[in-house]
Amino acid sequence: MQQMSVVTDYTALLSGTSWVDRSREFARSLRRSTDDGQGLLLVGTPTHEPWHLAAHLDDEARWSGVATLSPTLVRWSPPLDAPAHLAVGVERLEDVRRNEALMIVAPDDPSEHLLERLADARRSGAVLLAIDTGDHDLDDLVHERII
């Protein structure tokens, strides 16, 4: 019960801002971009791995019954002994195909290597979504973003 009141308080606090509407719009874009069954790739910067968001998206996929929301976490340096679902390296971005959805989480500056892979993915027809701090290098690459 107490947790619900905290959520309600935050919702009330944010309701006067555009943040709630932007979050809904971003969520709709995410859902639409995975509707074709291709799934979702999730990648961070070399210094930030968005494993926590991956876990939340996986939970949401399970609760909503929308399996395509369950992301594949793309890692910069997966350990050699990592289980298969945690062993997808950044080289996976070289094989992004048309209509695949790629979400970038960039709380810091994306590397030149990441920006190059994102540009290649966009040219291949991938849908790029970003959660970032307003990085100017991502401006022309992503289709949808939330800052």
PDB file of N, CA and C in Angstrom, residues 79-147:
ATOM      1  N   PRO A  79      31.977 -11.279 -20.261  1.00  0.00           N
ATOM      2  CA  PRO A  79      32.952 -12.286 -19.839  1.00  0.00           C
ATOM      3  C   PRO A  79      32.876 -13.525 -20.727  1.00  0.00           C
ATOM      4  N   LEU A  80      33.982 -14.166 -20.933  1.00  0.00           N
ATOM      5  CA  LEU A  80      34.022 -15.364 -21.781  1.00  0.00           C
ATOM      6  C   LEU A  80      33.122 -16.472 -21.264  1.00  0.00           C
ATOM      7  N   ASP A  81      32.939 -16.547 -19.948  1.00  0.00           N
ATOM      8  CA  ASP A  81      32.127 -17.609 -19.364  1.00  0.00           C
ATOM      9  C   ASP A  81      30.686 -17.169 -19.077  1.00  0.00           C
ATOM     10  N   ALA A  82      30.268 -16.040 -19.655  1.00  0.00           N
ATOM     11  CA  ALA A  82      28.906 -15.542 -19.418  1.00  0.00           C
ATOM     12  C   ALA A  82      27.885 -16.489 -20.042  1.00  0.00           C
ATOM     13  N   PRO A  83      26.716 -16.637 -19.403  1.00  0.00           N
ATOM     14  CA  PRO A  83      25.651 -17.426 -20.028  1.00  0.00           C
ATOM     15  C   PRO A  83      25.235 -16.764 -21.344  1.00  0.00           C
ATOM     16  N   ALA A  84      24.638 -17.522 -22.218  1.00  0.00           N
ATOM     17  CA  ALA A  84      24.318 -17.059 -23.579  1.00  0.00           C
ATOM     18  C   ALA A  84      23.567 -15.727 -23.595  1.00  0.00           C
ATOM     19  N   HIS A  85      22.592 -15.557 -22.701  1.00  0.00           N
ATOM     20  CA  HIS A  85      21.801 -14.324 -22.728  1.00  0.00           C
ATOM     21  C   HIS A  85      22.586 -13.106 -22.240  1.00  0.00           C
ATOM     22  N   LEU A  86      23.752 -13.311 -21.655  1.00  0.00           N
ATOM     23  CA  LEU A  86      24.609 -12.209 -21.204  1.00  0.00           C
ATOM     24  C   LEU A  86      25.930 -12.155 -21.962  1.00  0.00           C
ATOM     25  N   ALA A  87      26.026 -12.894 -23.045  1.00  0.00           N
ATOM     26  CA  ALA A  87      27.278 -12.990 -23.793  1.00  0.00           C
ATOM     27  C   ALA A  87      27.228 -12.313 -25.161  1.00  0.00           C
ATOM     28  N   VAL A  88      26.201 -11.504 -25.408  1.00  0.00           N
ATOM     29  CA  VAL A  88      26.084 -10.830 -26.696  1.00  0.00           C
ATOM     30  C   VAL A  88      26.976  -9.601 -26.676  1.00  0.00           C
ATOM     31  N   GLY A  89      27.974  -9.604 -27.537  1.00  0.00           N
ATOM     32  CA  GLY A  89      28.931  -8.502 -27.590  1.00  0.00           C
ATOM     33  C   GLY A  89      28.509  -7.397 -28.541  1.00  0.00           C
ATOM     34  N   VAL A  90      29.217  -6.292 -28.458  1.00  0.00           N
ATOM     35  CA  VAL A  90      28.907  -5.114 -29.248  1.00  0.00           C
ATOM     36  C   VAL A  90      29.024  -5.384 -30.756  1.00  0.00           C
ATOM     37  N   GLU A  91      29.748  -6.430 -31.126  1.00  0.00           N
ATOM     38  CA  GLU A  91      29.839  -6.770 -32.549  1.00  0.00           C
ATOM     39  C   GLU A  91      28.477  -7.147 -33.131  1.00  0.00           C
ATOM     40  N   ARG A  92      27.506  -7.472 -32.276  1.00  0.00           N
ATOM     41  CA  ARG A  92      26.138  -7.778 -32.735  1.00  0.00           C
ATOM     42  C   ARG A  92      25.545  -6.590 -33.488  1.00  0.00           C
ATOM     43  N   LEU A  93      25.985  -5.382 -33.144  1.00  0.00           N
ATOM     44  CA  LEU A  93      25.461  -4.184 -33.801  1.00  0.00           C
ATOM     45  C   LEU A  93      25.838  -4.126 -35.278  1.00  0.00           C
ATOM     46  N   GLU A  94      26.864  -4.866 -35.662  1.00  0.00           N
ATOM     47  CA  GLU A  94      27.266  -4.906 -37.070  1.00  0.00           C
ATOM     48  C   GLU A  94      26.268  -5.702 -37.911  1.00  0.00           C
ATOM     49  N   ASP A  95      25.440  -6.507 -37.252  1.00  0.00           N
ATOM     50  CA  ASP A  95      24.489  -7.373 -37.960  1.00  0.00           C
ATOM     51  C   ASP A  95      23.037  -6.931 -37.806  1.00  0.00           C
ATOM     52  N   VAL A  96      22.823  -5.699 -37.382  1.00  0.00           N
ATOM     53  CA  VAL A  96      21.455  -5.217 -37.214  1.00  0.00           C
ATOM     54  C   VAL A  96      20.771  -5.173 -38.575  1.00  0.00           C
ATOM     55  N   ARG A  97      19.534  -5.656 -38.598  1.00  0.00           N
ATOM     56  CA  ARG A  97      18.782  -5.746 -39.850  1.00  0.00           C
ATOM     57  C   ARG A  97      17.623  -4.751 -39.879  1.00  0.00           C
ATOM     58  N   ARG A  98      17.046  -4.652 -41.040  1.00  0.00           N
ATOM     59  CA  ARG A  98      15.890  -3.784 -41.255  1.00  0.00           C
ATOM     60  C   ARG A  98      14.787  -4.122 -40.252  1.00  0.00           C
ATOM     61  N   ASN A  99      14.182  -3.095 -39.705  1.00  0.00           N
ATOM     62  CA  ASN A  99      13.057  -3.183 -38.763  1.00  0.00           C
ATOM     63  C   ASN A  99      13.426  -3.708 -37.382  1.00  0.00           C
ATOM     64  N   GLU A 100      14.684  -4.002 -37.126  1.00  0.00           N
ATOM     65  CA  GLU A 100      15.050  -4.331 -35.749  1.00  0.00           C
ATOM     66  C   GLU A 100      15.030  -3.040 -34.941  1.00  0.00           C
ATOM     67  N   ALA A 101      14.703  -3.158 -33.678  1.00  0.00           N
ATOM     68  CA  ALA A 101      14.685  -2.001 -32.787  1.00  0.00           C
ATOM     69  C   ALA A 101      15.941  -2.025 -31.920  1.00  0.00           C
ATOM     70  N   LEU A 102      16.575  -0.875 -31.819  1.00  0.00           N
ATOM     71  CA  LEU A 102      17.799  -0.738 -31.048  1.00  0.00           C
ATOM     72  C   LEU A 102      17.624   0.438 -30.100  1.00  0.00           C
ATOM     73  N   MET A 103      17.654   0.152 -28.799  1.00  0.00           N
ATOM     74  CA  MET A 103      17.538   1.207 -27.800  1.00  0.00           C
ATOM     75  C   MET A 103      18.923   1.483 -27.226  1.00  0.00           C
ATOM     76  N   ILE A 104      19.283   2.758 -27.233  1.00  0.00           N
ATOM     77  CA  ILE A 104      20.566   3.196 -26.720  1.00  0.00           C
ATOM     78  C   ILE A 104      20.322   3.928 -25.410  1.00  0.00           C
ATOM     79  N   VAL A 105      21.071   3.548 -24.375  1.00  0.00           N
ATOM     80  CA  VAL A 105      21.016   4.250 -23.102  1.00  0.00           C
ATOM     81  C   VAL A 105      22.366   4.923 -22.926  1.00  0.00           C
ATOM     82  N   ALA A 106      22.358   6.253 -22.939  1.00  0.00           N
ATOM     83  CA  ALA A 106      23.619   6.999 -22.923  1.00  0.00           C
ATOM     84  C   ALA A 106      23.597   8.101 -21.863  1.00  0.00           C
ATOM     85  N   PRO A 107      23.872   7.735 -20.606  1.00  0.00           N
ATOM     86  CA  PRO A 107      23.940   8.769 -19.576  1.00  0.00           C
ATOM     87  C   PRO A 107      25.239   9.579 -19.658  1.00  0.00           C
ATOM     88  N   ASP A 108      26.173   9.114 -20.475  1.00  0.00           N
ATOM     89  CA  ASP A 108      27.403   9.835 -20.733  1.00  0.00           C
ATOM     90  C   ASP A 108      27.641   9.844 -22.244  1.00  0.00           C
ATOM     91  N   ASP A 109      28.747  10.398 -22.670  1.00  0.00           N
ATOM     92  CA  ASP A 109      29.009  10.519 -24.106  1.00  0.00           C
ATOM     93  C   ASP A 109      29.159   9.148 -24.759  1.00  0.00           C
ATOM     94  N   PRO A 110      28.433   8.936 -25.861  1.00  0.00           N
ATOM     95  CA  PRO A 110      28.630   7.684 -26.605  1.00  0.00           C
ATOM     96  C   PRO A 110      29.998   7.738 -27.293  1.00  0.00           C
ATOM     97  N   SER A 111      30.618   6.605 -27.416  1.00  0.00           N
ATOM     98  CA  SER A 111      31.932   6.562 -28.064  1.00  0.00           C
ATOM     99  C   SER A 111      31.773   6.706 -29.574  1.00  0.00           C
ATOM    100  N   GLU A 112      32.854   7.051 -30.226  1.00  0.00           N
ATOM    101  CA  GLU A 112      32.853   7.138 -31.689  1.00  0.00           C
ATOM    102  C   GLU A 112      32.488   5.786 -32.298  1.00  0.00           C
ATOM    103  N   HIS A 113      32.992   4.706 -31.697  1.00  0.00           N
ATOM    104  CA  HIS A 113      32.689   3.357 -32.177  1.00  0.00           C
ATOM    105  C   HIS A 113      31.180   3.094 -32.118  1.00  0.00           C
ATOM    106  N   LEU A 114      30.544   3.464 -31.017  1.00  0.00           N
ATOM    107  CA  LEU A 114      29.094   3.269 -30.893  1.00  0.00           C
ATOM    108  C   LEU A 114      28.359   4.119 -31.927  1.00  0.00           C
ATOM    109  N   LEU A 115      28.750   5.361 -32.085  1.00  0.00           N
ATOM    110  CA  LEU A 115      28.088   6.229 -33.052  1.00  0.00           C
ATOM    111  C   LEU A 115      28.195   5.674 -34.472  1.00  0.00           C
ATOM    112  N   GLU A 116      29.341   5.118 -34.811  1.00  0.00           N
ATOM    113  CA  GLU A 116      29.512   4.507 -36.136  1.00  0.00           C
ATOM    114  C   GLU A 116      28.583   3.314 -36.308  1.00  0.00           C
ATOM    115  N   ARG A 117      28.491   2.454 -35.288  1.00  0.00           N
ATOM    116  CA  ARG A 117      27.611   1.286 -35.363  1.00  0.00           C
ATOM    117  C   ARG A 117      26.150   1.725 -35.463  1.00  0.00           C
ATOM    118  N   LEU A 118      25.779   2.795 -34.746  1.00  0.00           N
ATOM    119  CA  LEU A 118      24.405   3.282 -34.804  1.00  0.00           C
ATOM    120  C   LEU A 118      24.085   3.832 -36.189  1.00  0.00           C
ATOM    121  N   ALA A 119      25.019   4.562 -36.772  1.00  0.00           N
ATOM    122  CA  ALA A 119      24.816   5.081 -38.127  1.00  0.00           C
ATOM    123  C   ALA A 119      24.640   3.934 -39.116  1.00  0.00           C
ATOM    124  N   ASP A 120      25.450   2.894 -38.968  1.00  0.00           N
ATOM    125  CA  ASP A 120      25.321   1.717 -39.841  1.00  0.00           C
ATOM    126  C   ASP A 120      23.958   1.053 -39.648  1.00  0.00           C
ATOM    127  N   ALA A 121      23.535   0.925 -38.395  1.00  0.00           N
ATOM    128  CA  ALA A 121      22.243   0.291 -38.095  1.00  0.00           C
ATOM    129  C   ALA A 121      21.095   1.093 -38.706  1.00  0.00           C
ATOM    130  N   ARG A 122      21.180   2.389 -38.603  1.00  0.00           N
ATOM    131  CA  ARG A 122      20.120   3.232 -39.186  1.00  0.00           C
ATOM    132  C   ARG A 122      20.086   3.064 -40.705  1.00  0.00           C
ATOM    133  N   ARG A 123      21.256   3.048 -41.338  1.00  0.00           N
ATOM    134  CA  ARG A 123      21.311   2.847 -42.797  1.00  0.00           C
ATOM    135  C   ARG A 123      20.744   1.483 -43.179  1.00  0.00           C
ATOM    136  N   SER A 124      20.856   0.512 -42.275  1.00  0.00           N
ATOM    137  CA  SER A 124      20.319  -0.829 -42.536  1.00  0.00           C
ATOM    138  C   SER A 124      18.810  -0.891 -42.352  1.00  0.00           C
ATOM    139  N   GLY A 125      18.216   0.174 -41.814  1.00  0.00           N
ATOM    140  CA  GLY A 125      16.772   0.211 -41.637  1.00  0.00           C
ATOM    141  C   GLY A 125      16.303  -0.075 -40.228  1.00  0.00           C
ATOM    142  N   ALA A 126      17.205  -0.106 -39.274  1.00  0.00           N
ATOM    143  CA  ALA A 126      16.820  -0.327 -37.875  1.00  0.00           C
ATOM    144  C   ALA A 126      16.127   0.915 -37.318  1.00  0.00           C
ATOM    145  N   VAL A 127      15.280   0.701 -36.336  1.00  0.00           N
ATOM    146  CA  VAL A 127      14.627   1.793 -35.619  1.00  0.00           C
ATOM    147  C   VAL A 127      15.476   2.072 -34.384  1.00  0.00           C
ATOM    148  N   LEU A 128      15.943   3.310 -34.245  1.00  0.00           N
ATOM    149  CA  LEU A 128      16.804   3.681 -33.128  1.00  0.00           C
ATOM    150  C   LEU A 128      16.047   4.555 -32.133  1.00  0.00           C
ATOM    151  N   LEU A 129      16.059   4.114 -30.883  1.00  0.00           N
ATOM    152  CA  LEU A 129      15.447   4.854 -29.789  1.00  0.00           C
ATOM    153  C   LEU A 129      16.540   5.143 -28.764  1.00  0.00           C
ATOM    154  N   ALA A 130      16.481   6.294 -28.118  1.00  0.00           N
ATOM    155  CA  ALA A 130      17.538   6.630 -27.162  1.00  0.00           C
ATOM    156  C   ALA A 130      16.974   7.224 -25.886  1.00  0.00           C
ATOM    157  N   ILE A 131      17.631   6.875 -24.816  1.00  0.00           N
ATOM    158  CA  ILE A 131      17.461   7.531 -23.529  1.00  0.00           C
ATOM    159  C   ILE A 131      18.834   8.132 -23.255  1.00  0.00           C
ATOM    160  N   ASP A 132      18.910   9.457 -23.314  1.00  0.00           N
ATOM    161  CA  ASP A 132      20.225  10.078 -23.184  1.00  0.00           C
ATOM    162  C   ASP A 132      20.108  11.448 -22.550  1.00  0.00           C
ATOM    163  N   THR A 133      21.221  12.138 -22.478  1.00  0.00           N
ATOM    164  CA  THR A 133      21.273  13.444 -21.828  1.00  0.00           C
ATOM    165  C   THR A 133      21.241  14.586 -22.828  1.00  0.00           C
ATOM    166  N   GLY A 134      20.859  14.301 -24.058  1.00  0.00           N
ATOM    167  CA  GLY A 134      20.778  15.338 -25.078  1.00  0.00           C
ATOM    168  C   GLY A 134      22.033  15.448 -25.915  1.00  0.00           C
ATOM    169  N   ASP A 135      22.743  14.350 -26.054  1.00  0.00           N
ATOM    170  CA  ASP A 135      23.985  14.345 -26.823  1.00  0.00           C
ATOM    171  C   ASP A 135      23.715  14.763 -28.263  1.00  0.00           C
ATOM    172  N   HIS A 136      24.446  15.770 -28.738  1.00  0.00           N
ATOM    173  CA  HIS A 136      24.224  16.299 -30.087  1.00  0.00           C
ATOM    174  C   HIS A 136      24.593  15.299 -31.171  1.00  0.00           C
ATOM    175  N   ASP A 137      25.534  14.403 -30.886  1.00  0.00           N
ATOM    176  CA  ASP A 137      25.922  13.407 -31.887  1.00  0.00           C
ATOM    177  C   ASP A 137      24.812  12.404 -32.162  1.00  0.00           C
ATOM    178  N   LEU A 138      23.876  12.254 -31.226  1.00  0.00           N
ATOM    179  CA  LEU A 138      22.759  11.329 -31.423  1.00  0.00           C
ATOM    180  C   LEU A 138      21.582  11.979 -32.157  1.00  0.00           C
ATOM    181  N   ASP A 139      21.589  13.308 -32.244  1.00  0.00           N
ATOM    182  CA  ASP A 139      20.456  14.042 -32.819  1.00  0.00           C
ATOM    183  C   ASP A 139      19.988  13.498 -34.163  1.00  0.00           C
ATOM    184  N   ASP A 140      20.901  13.331 -35.088  1.00  0.00           N
ATOM    185  CA  ASP A 140      20.525  12.917 -36.443  1.00  0.00           C
ATOM    186  C   ASP A 140      20.413  11.414 -36.615  1.00  0.00           C
ATOM    187  N   LEU A 141      20.787  10.662 -35.586  1.00  0.00           N
ATOM    188  CA  LEU A 141      20.785   9.204 -35.707  1.00  0.00           C
ATOM    189  C   LEU A 141      19.497   8.557 -35.231  1.00  0.00           C
ATOM    190  N   VAL A 142      18.968   9.038 -34.120  1.00  0.00           N
ATOM    191  CA  VAL A 142      17.839   8.347 -33.499  1.00  0.00           C
ATOM    192  C   VAL A 142      16.509   8.806 -34.071  1.00  0.00           C
ATOM    193  N   HIS A 143      15.556   7.879 -34.076  1.00  0.00           N
ATOM    194  CA  HIS A 143      14.203   8.192 -34.535  1.00  0.00           C
ATOM    195  C   HIS A 143      13.372   8.789 -33.414  1.00  0.00           C
ATOM    196  N   GLU A 144      13.593   8.324 -32.212  1.00  0.00           N
ATOM    197  CA  GLU A 144      12.836   8.781 -31.037  1.00  0.00           C
ATOM    198  C   GLU A 144      13.773   8.772 -29.846  1.00  0.00           C
ATOM    199  N   ARG A 145      13.606   9.770 -28.984  1.00  0.00           N
ATOM    200  CA  ARG A 145      14.449   9.826 -27.793  1.00  0.00           C
ATOM    201  C   ARG A 145      13.705  10.478 -26.651  1.00  0.00           C
ATOM    202  N   ILE A 146      14.185  10.180 -25.481  1.00  0.00           N
ATOM    203  CA  ILE A 146      13.696  10.841 -24.287  1.00  0.00           C
ATOM    204  C   ILE A 146      14.932  11.318 -23.536  1.00  0.00           C
ATOM    205  N   ILE A 147      14.896  12.561 -23.154  1.00  0.00           N
ATOM    206  CA  ILE A 147      16.056  13.188 -22.496  1.00  0.00           C
ATOM    207  C   ILE A 147      15.707  13.439 -21.050  1.00  0.00           C
TER     208      ILE A 147
END
